[in-house]
Amino acid sequence: MLTEFRQKAQVMPVVVYPKKYLSELKIDIDDVKNKIASGEQPVFDSVEALFEKLEAD
């Protein structure tokens, strides 16, 4: 996408996904949100916490 900002041309990368792909992503996102809400999917506050959990398993 080409836009103008403060009298300068700016190029902004834009990605257009096929509708089918977006529908599948939305389903996956909803599944993950449900797993987080039910406690099935752990949530980590930092990368370090994630690695600690992975190393403990």
PDB file of N, CA and C in Angstrom, residues 8-31:
ATOM      1  N   LYS A   8       5.477  12.997   2.295  1.00  0.00           N
ATOM      2  CA  LYS A   8       6.430  11.973   1.878  1.00  0.00           C
ATOM      3  C   LYS A   8       5.670  10.704   1.562  1.00  0.00           C
ATOM      4  N   ALA A   9       6.072  10.048   0.501  1.00  0.00           N
ATOM      5  CA  ALA A   9       5.441   8.776   0.140  1.00  0.00           C
ATOM      6  C   ALA A   9       5.962   7.691   1.064  1.00  0.00           C
ATOM      7  N   GLN A  10       5.072   6.870   1.548  1.00  0.00           N
ATOM      8  CA  GLN A  10       5.438   5.745   2.412  1.00  0.00           C
ATOM      9  C   GLN A  10       4.883   4.471   1.810  1.00  0.00           C
ATOM     10  N   VAL A  11       5.691   3.434   1.871  1.00  0.00           N
ATOM     11  CA  VAL A  11       5.250   2.127   1.409  1.00  0.00           C
ATOM     12  C   VAL A  11       5.026   1.267   2.645  1.00  0.00           C
ATOM     13  N   MET A  12       3.818   0.705   2.746  1.00  0.00           N
ATOM     14  CA  MET A  12       3.471  -0.144   3.881  1.00  0.00           C
ATOM     15  C   MET A  12       3.176  -1.539   3.358  1.00  0.00           C
ATOM     16  N   PRO A  13       3.860  -2.541   3.902  1.00  0.00           N
ATOM     17  CA  PRO A  13       3.565  -3.902   3.442  1.00  0.00           C
ATOM     18  C   PRO A  13       2.168  -4.335   3.880  1.00  0.00           C
ATOM     19  N   VAL A  14       1.456  -4.950   2.991  1.00  0.00           N
ATOM     20  CA  VAL A  14       0.107  -5.429   3.269  1.00  0.00           C
ATOM     21  C   VAL A  14       0.017  -6.877   2.812  1.00  0.00           C
ATOM     22  N   VAL A  15      -0.560  -7.708   3.648  1.00  0.00           N
ATOM     23  CA  VAL A  15      -0.732  -9.111   3.306  1.00  0.00           C
ATOM     24  C   VAL A  15      -2.219  -9.374   3.137  1.00  0.00           C
ATOM     25  N   VAL A  16      -2.562 -10.017   2.067  1.00  0.00           N
ATOM     26  CA  VAL A  16      -3.958 -10.384   1.825  1.00  0.00           C
ATOM     27  C   VAL A  16      -4.038 -11.906   1.817  1.00  0.00           C
ATOM     28  N   TYR A  17      -4.767 -12.440   2.790  1.00  0.00           N
ATOM     29  CA  TYR A  17      -4.915 -13.886   2.913  1.00  0.00           C
ATOM     30  C   TYR A  17      -6.215 -14.321   2.244  1.00  0.00           C
ATOM     31  N   PRO A  18      -6.221 -15.496   1.653  1.00  0.00           N
ATOM     32  CA  PRO A  18      -7.474 -16.028   1.104  1.00  0.00           C
ATOM     33  C   PRO A  18      -8.512 -16.212   2.218  1.00  0.00           C
ATOM     34  N   LYS A  19      -9.769 -16.021   1.874  1.00  0.00           N
ATOM     35  CA  LYS A  19     -10.854 -16.095   2.865  1.00  0.00           C
ATOM     36  C   LYS A  19     -10.874 -17.448   3.583  1.00  0.00           C
ATOM     37  N   LYS A  20     -10.633 -18.540   2.857  1.00  0.00           N
ATOM     38  CA  LYS A  20     -10.628 -19.867   3.478  1.00  0.00           C
ATOM     39  C   LYS A  20      -9.539 -19.967   4.542  1.00  0.00           C
ATOM     40  N   TYR A  21      -8.369 -19.418   4.240  1.00  0.00           N
ATOM     41  CA  TYR A  21      -7.256 -19.451   5.195  1.00  0.00           C
ATOM     42  C   TYR A  21      -7.612 -18.654   6.452  1.00  0.00           C
ATOM     43  N   LEU A  22      -8.226 -17.483   6.275  1.00  0.00           N
ATOM     44  CA  LEU A  22      -8.624 -16.673   7.424  1.00  0.00           C
ATOM     45  C   LEU A  22      -9.668 -17.386   8.280  1.00  0.00           C
ATOM     46  N   SER A  23     -10.591 -18.082   7.637  1.00  0.00           N
ATOM     47  CA  SER A  23     -11.612 -18.827   8.387  1.00  0.00           C
ATOM     48  C   SER A  23     -10.972 -19.909   9.239  1.00  0.00           C
ATOM     49  N   GLU A  24      -9.982 -20.599   8.676  1.00  0.00           N
ATOM     50  CA  GLU A  24      -9.280 -21.641   9.430  1.00  0.00           C
ATOM     51  C   GLU A  24      -8.501 -21.044  10.589  1.00  0.00           C
ATOM     52  N   LEU A  25      -7.866 -19.895  10.376  1.00  0.00           N
ATOM     53  CA  LEU A  25      -7.139 -19.227  11.458  1.00  0.00           C
ATOM     54  C   LEU A  25      -8.085 -18.818  12.582  1.00  0.00           C
ATOM     55  N   LYS A  26      -9.262 -18.296  12.234  1.00  0.00           N
ATOM     56  CA  LYS A  26     -10.228 -17.890  13.257  1.00  0.00           C
ATOM     57  C   LYS A  26     -10.677 -19.083  14.084  1.00  0.00           C
ATOM     58  N   ILE A  27     -10.861 -20.235  13.448  1.00  0.00           N
ATOM     59  CA  ILE A  27     -11.242 -21.450  14.172  1.00  0.00           C
ATOM     60  C   ILE A  27     -10.131 -21.846  15.133  1.00  0.00           C
ATOM     61  N   ASP A  28      -8.878 -21.807  14.665  1.00  0.00           N
ATOM     62  CA  ASP A  28      -7.739 -22.152  15.524  1.00  0.00           C
ATOM     63  C   ASP A  28      -7.628 -21.188  16.699  1.00  0.00           C
ATOM     64  N   ILE A  29      -7.837 -19.909  16.441  1.00  0.00           N
ATOM     65  CA  ILE A  29      -7.757 -18.914  17.509  1.00  0.00           C
ATOM     66  C   ILE A  29      -8.844 -19.163  18.551  1.00  0.00           C
ATOM     67  N   ASP A  30     -10.051 -19.447  18.103  1.00  0.00           N
ATOM     68  CA  ASP A  30     -11.142 -19.752  19.042  1.00  0.00           C
ATOM     69  C   ASP A  30     -10.834 -20.991  19.866  1.00  0.00           C
ATOM     70  N   ASP A  31     -10.249 -22.025  19.235  1.00  0.00           N
ATOM     71  CA  ASP A  31      -9.877 -23.245  19.962  1.00  0.00           C
ATOM     72  C   ASP A  31      -8.861 -22.941  21.054  1.00  0.00           C
TER      73      ASP A  31
END
